[in-house]
Short mmCIF file of C-alpha atoms and ligand atoms in Angstrom, two decimals:
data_model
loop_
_atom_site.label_atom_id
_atom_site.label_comp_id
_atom_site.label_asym_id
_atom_site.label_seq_id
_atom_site.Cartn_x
_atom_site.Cartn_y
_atom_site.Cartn_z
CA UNK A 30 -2.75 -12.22 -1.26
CA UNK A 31 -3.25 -10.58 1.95
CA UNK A 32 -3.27 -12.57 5.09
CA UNK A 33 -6.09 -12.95 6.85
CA UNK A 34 -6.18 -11.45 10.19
CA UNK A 35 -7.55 -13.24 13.18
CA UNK A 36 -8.72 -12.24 16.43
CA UNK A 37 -8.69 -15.17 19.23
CA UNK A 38 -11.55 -15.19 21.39
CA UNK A 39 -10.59 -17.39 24.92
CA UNK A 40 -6.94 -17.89 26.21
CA UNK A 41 -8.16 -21.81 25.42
CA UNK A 42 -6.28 -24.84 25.47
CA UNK A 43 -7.45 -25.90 22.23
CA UNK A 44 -5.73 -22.70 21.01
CA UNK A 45 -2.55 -23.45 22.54
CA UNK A 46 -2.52 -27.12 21.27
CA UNK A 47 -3.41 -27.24 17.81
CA UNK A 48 -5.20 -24.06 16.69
CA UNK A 49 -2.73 -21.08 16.65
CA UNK A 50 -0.57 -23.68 14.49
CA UNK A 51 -3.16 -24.46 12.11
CA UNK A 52 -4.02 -20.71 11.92
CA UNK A 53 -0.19 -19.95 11.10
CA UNK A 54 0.25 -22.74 9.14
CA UNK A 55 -3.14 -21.96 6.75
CA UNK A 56 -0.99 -18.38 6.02
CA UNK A 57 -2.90 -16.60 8.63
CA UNK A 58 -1.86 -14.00 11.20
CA UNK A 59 -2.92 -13.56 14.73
CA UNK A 60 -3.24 -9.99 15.62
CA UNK A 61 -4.90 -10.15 19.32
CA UNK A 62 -6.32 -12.48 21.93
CA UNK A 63 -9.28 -11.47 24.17
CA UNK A 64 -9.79 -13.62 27.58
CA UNK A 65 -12.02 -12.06 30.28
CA UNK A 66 -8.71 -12.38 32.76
CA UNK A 67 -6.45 -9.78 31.63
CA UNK A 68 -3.17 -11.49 33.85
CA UNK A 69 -3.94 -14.83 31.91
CA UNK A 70 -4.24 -13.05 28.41
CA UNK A 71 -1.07 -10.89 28.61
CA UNK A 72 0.61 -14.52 29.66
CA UNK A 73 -0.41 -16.23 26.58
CA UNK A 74 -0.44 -13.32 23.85
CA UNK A 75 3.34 -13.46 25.19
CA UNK A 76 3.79 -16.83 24.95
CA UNK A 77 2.73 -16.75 21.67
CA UNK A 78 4.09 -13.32 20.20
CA UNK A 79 0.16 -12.01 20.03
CA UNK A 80 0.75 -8.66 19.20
CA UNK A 81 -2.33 -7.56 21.48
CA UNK A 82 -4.10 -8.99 24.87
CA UNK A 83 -7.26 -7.02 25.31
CA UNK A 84 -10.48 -8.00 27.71
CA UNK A 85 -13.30 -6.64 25.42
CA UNK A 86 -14.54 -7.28 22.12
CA UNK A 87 -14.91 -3.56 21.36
CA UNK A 88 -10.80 -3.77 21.85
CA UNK A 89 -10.44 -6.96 19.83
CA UNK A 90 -12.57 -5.81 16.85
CA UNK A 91 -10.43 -2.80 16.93
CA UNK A 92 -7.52 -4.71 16.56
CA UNK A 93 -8.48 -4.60 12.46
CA UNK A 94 -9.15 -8.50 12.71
CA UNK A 95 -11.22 -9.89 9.31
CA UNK A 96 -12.08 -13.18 11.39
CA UNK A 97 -12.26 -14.55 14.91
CA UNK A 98 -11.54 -18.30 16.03
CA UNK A 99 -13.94 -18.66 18.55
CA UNK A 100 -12.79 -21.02 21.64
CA UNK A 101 -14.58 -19.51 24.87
CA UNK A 102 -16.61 -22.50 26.34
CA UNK A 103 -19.88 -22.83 24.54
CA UNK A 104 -22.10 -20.85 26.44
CA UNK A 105 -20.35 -18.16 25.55
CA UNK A 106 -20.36 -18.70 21.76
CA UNK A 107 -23.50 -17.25 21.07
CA UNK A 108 -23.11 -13.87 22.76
CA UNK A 109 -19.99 -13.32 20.98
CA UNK A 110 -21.06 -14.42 17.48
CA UNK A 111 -23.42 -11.99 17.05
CA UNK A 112 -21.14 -9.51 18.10
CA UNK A 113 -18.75 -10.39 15.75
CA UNK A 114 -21.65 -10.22 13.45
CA UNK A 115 -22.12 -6.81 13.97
CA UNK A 116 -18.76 -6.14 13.44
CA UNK A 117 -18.19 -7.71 10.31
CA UNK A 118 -15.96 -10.18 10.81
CA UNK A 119 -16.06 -13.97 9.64
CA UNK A 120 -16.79 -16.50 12.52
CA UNK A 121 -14.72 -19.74 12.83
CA UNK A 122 -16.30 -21.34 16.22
CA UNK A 123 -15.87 -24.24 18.17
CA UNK A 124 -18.48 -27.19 18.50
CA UNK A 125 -20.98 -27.16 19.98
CA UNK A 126 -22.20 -24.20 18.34
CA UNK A 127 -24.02 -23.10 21.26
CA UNK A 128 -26.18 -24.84 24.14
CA UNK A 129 -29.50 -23.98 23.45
CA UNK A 130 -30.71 -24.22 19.18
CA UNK A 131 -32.64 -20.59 19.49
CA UNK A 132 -29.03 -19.36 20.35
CA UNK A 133 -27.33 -21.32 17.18
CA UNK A 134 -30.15 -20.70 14.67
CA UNK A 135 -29.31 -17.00 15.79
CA UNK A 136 -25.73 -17.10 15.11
CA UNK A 137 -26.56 -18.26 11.97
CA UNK A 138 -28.99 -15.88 10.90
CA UNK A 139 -26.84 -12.88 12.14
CA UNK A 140 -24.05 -13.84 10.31
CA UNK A 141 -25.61 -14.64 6.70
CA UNK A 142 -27.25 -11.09 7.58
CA UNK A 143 -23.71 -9.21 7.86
CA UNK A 144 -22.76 -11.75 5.07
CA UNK A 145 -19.99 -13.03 6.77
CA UNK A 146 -19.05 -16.50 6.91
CA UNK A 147 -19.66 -18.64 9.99
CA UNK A 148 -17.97 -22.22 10.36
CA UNK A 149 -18.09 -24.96 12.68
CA UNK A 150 -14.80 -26.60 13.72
CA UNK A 151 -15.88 -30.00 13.48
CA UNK A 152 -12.68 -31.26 12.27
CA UNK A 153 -13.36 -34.84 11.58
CA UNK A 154 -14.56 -33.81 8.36
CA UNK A 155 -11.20 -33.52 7.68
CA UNK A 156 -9.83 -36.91 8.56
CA UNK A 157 -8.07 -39.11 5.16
CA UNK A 158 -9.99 -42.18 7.00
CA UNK A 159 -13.38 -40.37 7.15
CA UNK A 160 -13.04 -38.29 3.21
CA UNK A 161 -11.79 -41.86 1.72
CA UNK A 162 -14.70 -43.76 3.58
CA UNK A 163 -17.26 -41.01 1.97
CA UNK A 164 -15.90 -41.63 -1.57
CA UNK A 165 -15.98 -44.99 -1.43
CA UNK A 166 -19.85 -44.84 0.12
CA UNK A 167 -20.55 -42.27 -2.49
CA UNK A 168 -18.64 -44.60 -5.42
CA UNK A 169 -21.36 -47.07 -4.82
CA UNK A 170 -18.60 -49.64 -3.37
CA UNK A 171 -20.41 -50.68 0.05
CA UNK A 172 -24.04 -50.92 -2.36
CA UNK A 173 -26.69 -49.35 0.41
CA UNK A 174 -25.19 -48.51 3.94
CA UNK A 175 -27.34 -50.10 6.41
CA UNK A 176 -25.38 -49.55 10.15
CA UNK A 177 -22.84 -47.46 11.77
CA UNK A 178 -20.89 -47.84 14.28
CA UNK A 179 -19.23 -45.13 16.37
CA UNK A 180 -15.99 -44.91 19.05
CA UNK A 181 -15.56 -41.73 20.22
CA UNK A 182 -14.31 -42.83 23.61
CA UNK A 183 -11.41 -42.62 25.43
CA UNK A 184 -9.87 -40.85 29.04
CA UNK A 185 -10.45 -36.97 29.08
CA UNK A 186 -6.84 -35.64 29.43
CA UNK A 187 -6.48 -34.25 33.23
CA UNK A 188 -5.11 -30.67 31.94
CA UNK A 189 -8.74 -30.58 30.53
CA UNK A 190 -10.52 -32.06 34.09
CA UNK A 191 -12.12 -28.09 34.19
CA UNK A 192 -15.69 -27.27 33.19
CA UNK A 193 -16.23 -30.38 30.82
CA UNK A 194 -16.76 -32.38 33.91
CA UNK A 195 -18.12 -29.90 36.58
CA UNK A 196 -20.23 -26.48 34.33
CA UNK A 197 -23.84 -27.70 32.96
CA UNK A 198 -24.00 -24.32 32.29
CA UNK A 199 -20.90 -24.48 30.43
CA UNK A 200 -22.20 -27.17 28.38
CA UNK A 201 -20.16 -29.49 30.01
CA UNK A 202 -20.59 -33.23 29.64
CA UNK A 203 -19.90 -36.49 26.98
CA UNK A 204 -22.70 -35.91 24.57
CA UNK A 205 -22.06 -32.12 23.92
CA UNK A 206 -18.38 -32.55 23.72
CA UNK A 207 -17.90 -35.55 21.28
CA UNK A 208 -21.52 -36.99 20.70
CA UNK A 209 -22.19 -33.61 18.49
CA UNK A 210 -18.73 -34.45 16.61
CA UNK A 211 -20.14 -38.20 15.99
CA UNK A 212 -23.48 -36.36 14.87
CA UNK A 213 -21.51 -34.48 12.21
CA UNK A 214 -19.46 -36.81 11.34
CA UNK A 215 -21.87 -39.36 10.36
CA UNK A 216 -24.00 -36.75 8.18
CA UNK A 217 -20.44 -36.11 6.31
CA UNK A 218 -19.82 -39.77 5.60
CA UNK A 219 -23.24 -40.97 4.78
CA UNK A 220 -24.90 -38.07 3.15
CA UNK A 221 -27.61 -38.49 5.43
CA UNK A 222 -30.17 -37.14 7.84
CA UNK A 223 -30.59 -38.08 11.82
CA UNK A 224 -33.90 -38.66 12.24
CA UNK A 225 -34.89 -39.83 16.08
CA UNK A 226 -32.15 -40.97 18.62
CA UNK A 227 -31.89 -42.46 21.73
CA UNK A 228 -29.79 -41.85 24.43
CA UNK A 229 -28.61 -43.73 27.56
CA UNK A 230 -26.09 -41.81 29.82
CA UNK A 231 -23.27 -42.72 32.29
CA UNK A 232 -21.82 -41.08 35.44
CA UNK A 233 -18.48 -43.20 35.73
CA UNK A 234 -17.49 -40.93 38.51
CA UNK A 235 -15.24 -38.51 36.78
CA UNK A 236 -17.77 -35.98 35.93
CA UNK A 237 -19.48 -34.05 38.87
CA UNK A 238 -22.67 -36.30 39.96
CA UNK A 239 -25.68 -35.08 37.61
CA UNK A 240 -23.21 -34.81 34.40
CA UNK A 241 -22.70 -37.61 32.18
CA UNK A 242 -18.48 -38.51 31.44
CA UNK A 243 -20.19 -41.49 28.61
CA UNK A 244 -23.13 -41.86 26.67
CA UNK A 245 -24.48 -44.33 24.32
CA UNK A 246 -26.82 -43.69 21.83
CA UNK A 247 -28.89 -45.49 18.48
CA UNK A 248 -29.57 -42.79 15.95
CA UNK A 249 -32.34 -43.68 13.11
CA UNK A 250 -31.53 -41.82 9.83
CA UNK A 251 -33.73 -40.76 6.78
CA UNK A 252 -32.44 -43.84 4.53
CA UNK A 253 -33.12 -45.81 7.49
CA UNK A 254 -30.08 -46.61 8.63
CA UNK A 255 -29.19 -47.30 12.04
CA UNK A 256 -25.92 -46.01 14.04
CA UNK A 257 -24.84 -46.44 17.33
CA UNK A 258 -22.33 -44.38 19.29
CA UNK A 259 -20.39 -44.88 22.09
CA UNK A 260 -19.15 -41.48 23.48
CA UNK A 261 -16.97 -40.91 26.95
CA UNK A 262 -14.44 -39.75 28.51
CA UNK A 263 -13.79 -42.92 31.19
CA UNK A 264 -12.26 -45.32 29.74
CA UNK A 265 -8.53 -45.60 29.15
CA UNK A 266 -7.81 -48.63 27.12
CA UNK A 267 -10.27 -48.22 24.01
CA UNK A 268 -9.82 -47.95 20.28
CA UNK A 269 -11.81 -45.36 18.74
CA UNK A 270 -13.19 -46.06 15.18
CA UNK A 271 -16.17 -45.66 12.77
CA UNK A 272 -17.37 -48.49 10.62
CA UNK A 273 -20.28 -48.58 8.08
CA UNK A 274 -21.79 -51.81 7.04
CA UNK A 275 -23.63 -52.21 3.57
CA UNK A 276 -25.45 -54.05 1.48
CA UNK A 277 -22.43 -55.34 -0.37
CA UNK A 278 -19.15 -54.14 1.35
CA UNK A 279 -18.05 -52.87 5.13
CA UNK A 280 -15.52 -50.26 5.77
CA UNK A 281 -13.78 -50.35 8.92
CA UNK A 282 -11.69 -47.43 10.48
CA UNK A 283 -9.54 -47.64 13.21
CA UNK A 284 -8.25 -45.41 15.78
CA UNK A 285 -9.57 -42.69 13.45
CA UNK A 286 -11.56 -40.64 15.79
CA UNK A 287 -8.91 -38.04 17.64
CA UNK A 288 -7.09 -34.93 17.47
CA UNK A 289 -4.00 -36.50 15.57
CA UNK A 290 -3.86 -37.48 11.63
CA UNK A 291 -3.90 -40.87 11.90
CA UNK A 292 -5.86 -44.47 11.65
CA UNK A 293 -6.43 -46.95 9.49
CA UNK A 294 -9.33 -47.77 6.58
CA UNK A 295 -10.28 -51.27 5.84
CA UNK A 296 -12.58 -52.18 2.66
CA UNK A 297 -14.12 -55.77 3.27
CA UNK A 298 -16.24 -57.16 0.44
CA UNK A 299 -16.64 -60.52 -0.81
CA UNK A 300 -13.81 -60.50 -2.67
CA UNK A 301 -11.62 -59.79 1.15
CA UNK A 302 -10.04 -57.16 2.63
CA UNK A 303 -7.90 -54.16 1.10
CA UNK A 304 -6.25 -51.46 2.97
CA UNK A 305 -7.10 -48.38 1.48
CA UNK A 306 -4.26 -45.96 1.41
CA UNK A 307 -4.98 -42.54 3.19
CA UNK A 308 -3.00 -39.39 2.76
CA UNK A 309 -2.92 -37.98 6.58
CA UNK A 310 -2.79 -34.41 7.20
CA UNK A 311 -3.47 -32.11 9.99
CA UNK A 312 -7.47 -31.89 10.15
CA UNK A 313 -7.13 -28.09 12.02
CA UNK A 314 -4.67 -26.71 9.00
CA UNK A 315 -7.12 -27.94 6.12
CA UNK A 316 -10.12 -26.67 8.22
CA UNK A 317 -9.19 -23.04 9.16
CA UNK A 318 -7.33 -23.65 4.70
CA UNK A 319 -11.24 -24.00 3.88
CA UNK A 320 -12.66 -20.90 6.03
CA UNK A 321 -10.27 -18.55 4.33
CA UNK A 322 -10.98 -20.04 1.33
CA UNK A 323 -14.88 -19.44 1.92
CA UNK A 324 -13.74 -16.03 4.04
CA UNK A 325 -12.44 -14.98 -0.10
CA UNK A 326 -15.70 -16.51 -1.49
CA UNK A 327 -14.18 -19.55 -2.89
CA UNK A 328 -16.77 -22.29 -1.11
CA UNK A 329 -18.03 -23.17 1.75
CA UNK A 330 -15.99 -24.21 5.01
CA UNK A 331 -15.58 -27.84 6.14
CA UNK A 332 -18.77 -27.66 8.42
CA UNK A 333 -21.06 -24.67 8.40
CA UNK A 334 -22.95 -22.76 10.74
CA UNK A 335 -25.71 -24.39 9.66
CA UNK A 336 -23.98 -28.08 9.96
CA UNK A 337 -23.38 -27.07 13.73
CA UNK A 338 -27.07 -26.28 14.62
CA UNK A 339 -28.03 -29.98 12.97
CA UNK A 340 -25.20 -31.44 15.13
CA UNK A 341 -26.08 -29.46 18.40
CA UNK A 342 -29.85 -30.04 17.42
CA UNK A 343 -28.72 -33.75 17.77
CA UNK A 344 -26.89 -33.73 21.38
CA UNK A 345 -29.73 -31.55 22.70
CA UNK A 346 -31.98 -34.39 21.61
CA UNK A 347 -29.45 -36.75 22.97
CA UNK A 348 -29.57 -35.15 26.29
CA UNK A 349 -33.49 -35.33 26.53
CA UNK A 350 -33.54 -38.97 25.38
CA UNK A 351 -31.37 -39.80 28.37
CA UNK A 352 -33.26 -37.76 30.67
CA UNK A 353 -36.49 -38.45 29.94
CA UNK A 354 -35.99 -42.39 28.66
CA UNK A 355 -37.71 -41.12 25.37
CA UNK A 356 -36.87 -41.50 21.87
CA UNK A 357 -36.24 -38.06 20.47
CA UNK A 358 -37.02 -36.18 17.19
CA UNK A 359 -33.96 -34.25 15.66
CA UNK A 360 -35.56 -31.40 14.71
CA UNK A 361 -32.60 -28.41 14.28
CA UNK A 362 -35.93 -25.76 13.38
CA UNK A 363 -38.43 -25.95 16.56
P1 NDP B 412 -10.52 -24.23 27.95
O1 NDP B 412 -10.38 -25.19 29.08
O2 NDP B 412 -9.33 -23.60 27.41
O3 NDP B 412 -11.56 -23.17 28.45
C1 NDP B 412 -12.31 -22.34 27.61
C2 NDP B 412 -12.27 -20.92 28.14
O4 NDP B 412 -12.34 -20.88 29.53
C3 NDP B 412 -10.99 -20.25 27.77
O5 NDP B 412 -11.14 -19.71 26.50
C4 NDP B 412 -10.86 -19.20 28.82
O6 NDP B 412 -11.67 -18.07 28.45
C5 NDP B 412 -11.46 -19.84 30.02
N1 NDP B 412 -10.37 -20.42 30.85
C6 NDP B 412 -9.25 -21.03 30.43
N2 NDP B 412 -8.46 -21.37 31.47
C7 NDP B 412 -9.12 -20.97 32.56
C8 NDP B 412 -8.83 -21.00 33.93
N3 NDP B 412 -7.68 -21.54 34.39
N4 NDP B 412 -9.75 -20.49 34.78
C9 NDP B 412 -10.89 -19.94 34.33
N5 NDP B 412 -11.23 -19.87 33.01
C10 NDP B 412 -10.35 -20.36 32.16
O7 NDP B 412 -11.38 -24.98 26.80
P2 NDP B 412 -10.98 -25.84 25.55
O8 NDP B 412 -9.87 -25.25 24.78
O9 NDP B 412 -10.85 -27.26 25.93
O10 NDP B 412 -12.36 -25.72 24.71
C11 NDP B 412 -12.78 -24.48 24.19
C12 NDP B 412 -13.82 -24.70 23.12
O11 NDP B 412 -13.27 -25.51 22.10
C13 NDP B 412 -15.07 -25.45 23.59
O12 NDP B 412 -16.16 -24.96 22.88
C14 NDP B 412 -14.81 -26.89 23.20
O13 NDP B 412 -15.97 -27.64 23.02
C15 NDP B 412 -14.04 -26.71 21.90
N6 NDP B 412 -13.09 -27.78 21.58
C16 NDP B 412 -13.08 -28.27 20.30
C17 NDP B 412 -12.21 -29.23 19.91
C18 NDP B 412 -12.18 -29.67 18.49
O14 NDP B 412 -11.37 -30.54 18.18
N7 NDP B 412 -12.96 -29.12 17.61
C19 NDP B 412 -11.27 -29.83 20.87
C20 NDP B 412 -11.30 -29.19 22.17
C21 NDP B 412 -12.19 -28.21 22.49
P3 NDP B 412 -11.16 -16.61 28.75
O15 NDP B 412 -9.73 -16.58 28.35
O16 NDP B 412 -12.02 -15.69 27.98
O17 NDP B 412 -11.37 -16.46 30.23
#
């Protein structure tokens, strides 16, 4: 089987730490990287043996790439989607899909039009604490999930103190960054729907004044279940973790909600407590496995394009709800 050939689009940092790995590791090949500063480019295609540095997309399509990993920051997403689109080539992008839903609905529809396949790197999906805490919801074992409870906090590395904290037009801020992660994770885990959310926001000082660095939200969902969040970027001594509470059974996981395979999953029923034992793998490696297995029509990937407008749909909502003091629809067609 041929490998598949990838174009990079950003010199990012997510690139450097995890995704040119996973890429390699999945059995594909990166044959250029496109940034829009050619000096920074040529640095990393050499740092990495990229064959090819190029400042265009024109240049990178004619690199002969089949897919691009898409890891500009998000406003930039869009624009280059639909170019990619055009081009035929398969679209593995980075959350959140886009900043505005027009622009992600768009992405979408472009790229079931060229009948490529468009993912969303929402890698939690691939997390042996969340997949064993779906099973078990979806075995019945917890009887009807009522609450949720989500950690998704921690302090924002200062190699990444860049846009996240300063660009609104970059998309920067908590909610957009790991809020939209929460979002998709809970619709994985729960088989469920965000209905209405609200949203109360945070300027801890890190990010520039008029950004949030923490959020904390209550998300209603079809069943009627009720989650709550608790996204930043501030704090330096919390555990992340996701718990669901049901009728008849809780599952707790612990430090479950990062970058790293790892964490813990806790079954608590009447009967007490079991660790449930989780096979941890790199999330990035199984995610970009699953695009090249959708990429050769064999499924879908781990998150769609479609599961990254419903996530973006509900940050955007998010980010009215804590300007306005409202409680927001989620609606990911307006
Ligand atoms: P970076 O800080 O690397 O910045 C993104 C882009 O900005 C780069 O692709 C690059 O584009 C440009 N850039 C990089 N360094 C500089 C610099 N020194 N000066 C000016 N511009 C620069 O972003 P991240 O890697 O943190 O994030 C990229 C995307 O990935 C975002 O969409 C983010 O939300 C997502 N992400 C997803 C994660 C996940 O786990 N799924 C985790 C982390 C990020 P260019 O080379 O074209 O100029």
């Amino acid at each position: 089987m041929p490998a598949i050939r990838c174009g990079l689009i950003g010199a990012s940092v997510i690139g450097r730490e995890w995704m040119i790995g996973a890429i390699h590791e999945a059995g594909g090949e990166i044959v250029a990287v496109m940034s829009t500063d050619p000096a920074r480019g040529r640095a990393y295609a050499e740092e990495f043996g990229i064959a090819l540095a190029v400042t265009s997309l024109e240049n990178l399509f004619a690199s002969g790439n089949d897919a691009v990993y898409m890891a500009t920051t998000n406003e930039r997403h869009a624009h280059a989607t639909l170019a990619s689109a055009e081009a035929g080539v398969h679209v593995l992008c980075e959350k959140p899909l886009a900043t505005g839903i027009k622009d992600a609905q768009a992405m979408v529809a472009a790229c079931e039009k060229a009948g490529v396949v468009l993912a969303t790197n929402h890698h939690l999906r691939k997390a042996a604490t969340h997949r064993a805490a779906r099973d078990l919801i979806r075995a019945g074992k917890i009887g009807r999930p009522l609450s949720a409870r989500v950690v998704h906090a921690g302090y924002l590395p200062p190699h990444l103190h860049g846009w996240r904290l300063t660009s609104a037009a970059a998309g920067a801020g908590a909610i957009l960054d790991l809020t939209v992660h929460d979002a998709d994770l809970l619709r994985f885990i729960l088989d469920d729907e965000p209905v209405v959310i609200t949203t109360l926001s945070q300027n801890g000082g890190l990010a520039r004044p008029g950004i949030e660095d923490a959020a904390l939200s209550l998300i209603r969902f079809r069943s009627g279940l009720l989650a709550h969040l608790f996204d930043g970027f501030t704090t330096k001594y919390v555990e992340t973790g996701v718990e669901v509470h049901g009728s008849d059974g809780s599952l707790v996981a612990r430090d479950c909600m990062s970058q790293t395979p790892r964490g813990t999953l806790v079954f608590r029923t009447a009967s007490g407590e079991e660790n449930i034992p989780l096979d941890h793998q790199n999330y990035y490696v199984r995610g970009v496995r699953a695009f090249h297995e959708a990429m050769r029509g064999k499924g879908l990937p781990a998150a769609t394009g479609e599961d990254g407008v419903i996530s973006l749909a509900v940050a955007l909502a998010a980010l009215e709800s804590a300007k306005t003091g409202r409680l927001m629809a989620i609606n990911p067609n307006p």
